[in-house]
Amino acid sequence: MKKVYERNNIAFDMPSPYCPGCGHGVIHRLVIDAIKEAGQEDNTIFMAPVGCSILAYTYLDLDICQPAHGRTPAAATGIKRALPDSLVVLYQGDGDLAAIGTAEIIHAANRGENITAIFVNNAIYGMTGGQMAPTTLKGQKATTCPFGRSPEDGQGYPIRVCELLQSLGGVTYAARTSVHTAPNVLKTKKAIQTGIENQMEKKGFSIIEILSACPVNWGLSPQKSNEFIANEMIGYFPLGDFKKDGKIIQRSDH
Amino acid sequence: MGEKQLMKGNEAIAEAAIRAGMTCYFGYPITPQNEIPAYMAKHLTIRGGTFIQAESEIAAINMVYGAACTGARAMTSSSSPGISLKQEGISYLVGARLPAVIVNIARGGPGLGNIAPSQADYFQAVKGGGHGDYHMVVYTPETVQEAADLTMKAFDVADEYRNPVLILGDAILGQMMEPLVFKEPSGKKFDKSSWTLGNRKGRKSHLINSLSLTEGVVEQWNWELKKKFDLMAERELMVEEYMVEDADVIFVAYGTTARICRSVVHQTRKQGMKTGLIRPITVWPFPTETIAGHAEKTKHFFVVEMSLGQMIEDVRLAILGNAKIHFHGRPGGGIPAEADILKQLKAILQS
Ligand SMILES: Cc1ncc(C[n+]2csc(CCOP(=O)(O)OP(=O)(O)O)c2C)c(N)n1
């Protein structure tokens, strides 16, 4: 029989450390497949900061740096400037990237640091148990917005990171994808590959924002979680390219 | 030996760092240390290194963290409020066992304070500052020459122990110009290949990390760190004892206030008063034994600080009631005047 799919040995031979239905596991797989296909496993430095990505430390057989919460793009800058030929992949949650680390991502992007940011937007703080994230949707409940996020009550609006970053001169590529269905998983893979190729071609800063389920903290089954992405998240966080080869993509959804 | 040059303390620190092989500098503007990033922007980049004006002190210390992960000699500098912002990063450097050099050209506080010299960051420097059980060697240079020498040494000490090292100066040290001669860097080589990230080429993967949720692991790491701190305490202490043998009063002061006290010692010795000076060159490790040794014979210790009195607590712990301790301090950017110290000294000697 022909083998069409097998373990990627960048992941240690152990059960996935992630919760059932969580998008992190799928995204990890896509990232390590893209690294392997690019032949970069010996040249990659994987930035696994604070959030559910801490589970990557013991799961992935890569050189890994654990920076402080939100400071991932700054630490990645230090690494990349010291080792310009290495492949530096950031793996950040929405709390890490769009709340505590907003300054760092904007400035790393604006400097055009030649790095690739994988931004997992699960609209919640996973690791700390389901608090409101900067990307939590209007009306969505979390432990710190138990009545549903209400911008009118001073809880702010969900931040659209790709739209925010696309105007910065140092950004070469910004795309939003999702992993809630098989075709979207494939598109996500393509986007990650583009982000990695850009870095290898020294094109500057790439960000791939990936909508991803957190069934445990959303209080939904894995299936209902994927429906939440399809029916609620994508309406506010439209999928597709926002910037490619340094050019802003004109879109009709805003 | 190189030739004699006239330089500001800040520039001397910057040049010494480059000569010591520092290749990655990250900083954010704040007076009175702005000459350091400006020097780096020009001289480090010309000599092939990396200079980034970071978006904040927080970003700068985390850039240092990243560069240190690759084995590069990395450095940041700032002044008091900016050093406060770096504390989480410093704690992470210790936790992840990464070498780095941090310079604090301290200014008056608390809050935004002013840009005048201050020693009020002593507690922050030697008692932690950041979270968790940790220590780092803290150098307190007195002259521009010593600032350059200790900067070079700081990189070796950081690499040797895989721990950050702090250089604690103040606005006077940073801004004053003095002649100096740059010494040759030690040339010591440190093999970092067992832990650095990048250029993996078939070896097993490396993880640079300070987190474990497995019971007992972080405690174990702390015990290992303690062994290192003990070794640092044993081997890295630097202290100057100046005219202390027959002294009736011994000043204890570091950095700028040590200069002032030294001058008071000169004056008073001429007038027949027996004074001396113990000058901690490292304030961590602290010269506890040195001070304790003199507390047997000398009855008065006179601590002078540009603060409300911080190092005095460590002096008290060294003396343990075996001698009297006196204090003269000026907070918020005030500089102790020799005349005021002298007046207080005379009162002590007459008592
Ligand atoms: C300075 C600091 N503040 C807060 C925390 C606690 N903390 C750990 S993970 C986390 C949120 C992570 O959420 P996110 O980045 O969205 O990632 P996820 O866990 O959802 O993957 C927080 C607030 C911390 N470790 N450090």
XYZ file of C-alpha atoms in Angstrom, chain A residues 41-42 45 50 54 57 61-69 71 74-75 77-79 81-83 103-104 107 111 113, chain B residues 50 52 55 58-59 62-63 65-67 69-70 88 92 197-203 205-211 213:
58
model
C 14.525 21.684 10.463
C 18.198 22.095 11.401
C 14.498 28.617 15.745
C 3.688 32.200 26.945
C 4.364 26.432 26.047
C 8.676 23.064 24.240
C 12.192 18.579 18.175
C 13.407 22.020 17.109
C 15.679 24.613 18.655
C 13.179 26.515 20.763
C 13.279 29.855 22.530
C 10.747 30.744 25.202
C 10.520 34.508 25.465
C 8.500 36.484 28.012
C 4.773 36.979 27.446
C 7.992 39.968 23.906
C 11.593 41.507 20.278
C 13.384 38.289 21.243
C 14.530 40.274 16.446
C 17.551 39.680 18.671
C 17.943 36.136 17.368
C 19.854 39.940 13.802
C 22.490 37.749 15.419
C 21.830 34.816 13.046
C 4.116 47.339 20.758
C 6.599 44.580 19.987
C 7.598 47.579 15.670
C 11.216 47.391 10.931
C 12.299 42.062 10.558
C 23.965 45.215 15.352
C 18.698 48.746 17.231
C 10.518 50.640 20.785
C 11.135 46.169 27.546
C 11.698 45.378 23.894
C 14.069 41.036 25.210
C 16.145 41.651 22.086
C 17.506 37.854 25.482
C 17.128 36.707 21.873
C 20.645 37.641 20.804
C 20.260 32.737 22.902
C 22.507 32.561 19.839
C 11.049 41.069 34.062
C 14.072 35.767 32.546
C 20.155 28.083 19.427
C 20.677 27.944 15.673
C 23.065 26.191 13.257
C 21.893 22.869 14.591
C 23.456 20.571 11.984
C 22.296 17.232 13.302
C 22.891 17.770 17.018
C 17.622 20.218 19.739
C 18.200 22.932 22.336
C 15.535 24.629 24.424
C 16.082 27.970 26.142
C 13.430 28.235 28.752
C 12.646 29.104 32.341
C 9.326 27.272 32.686
C 5.040 22.760 35.259
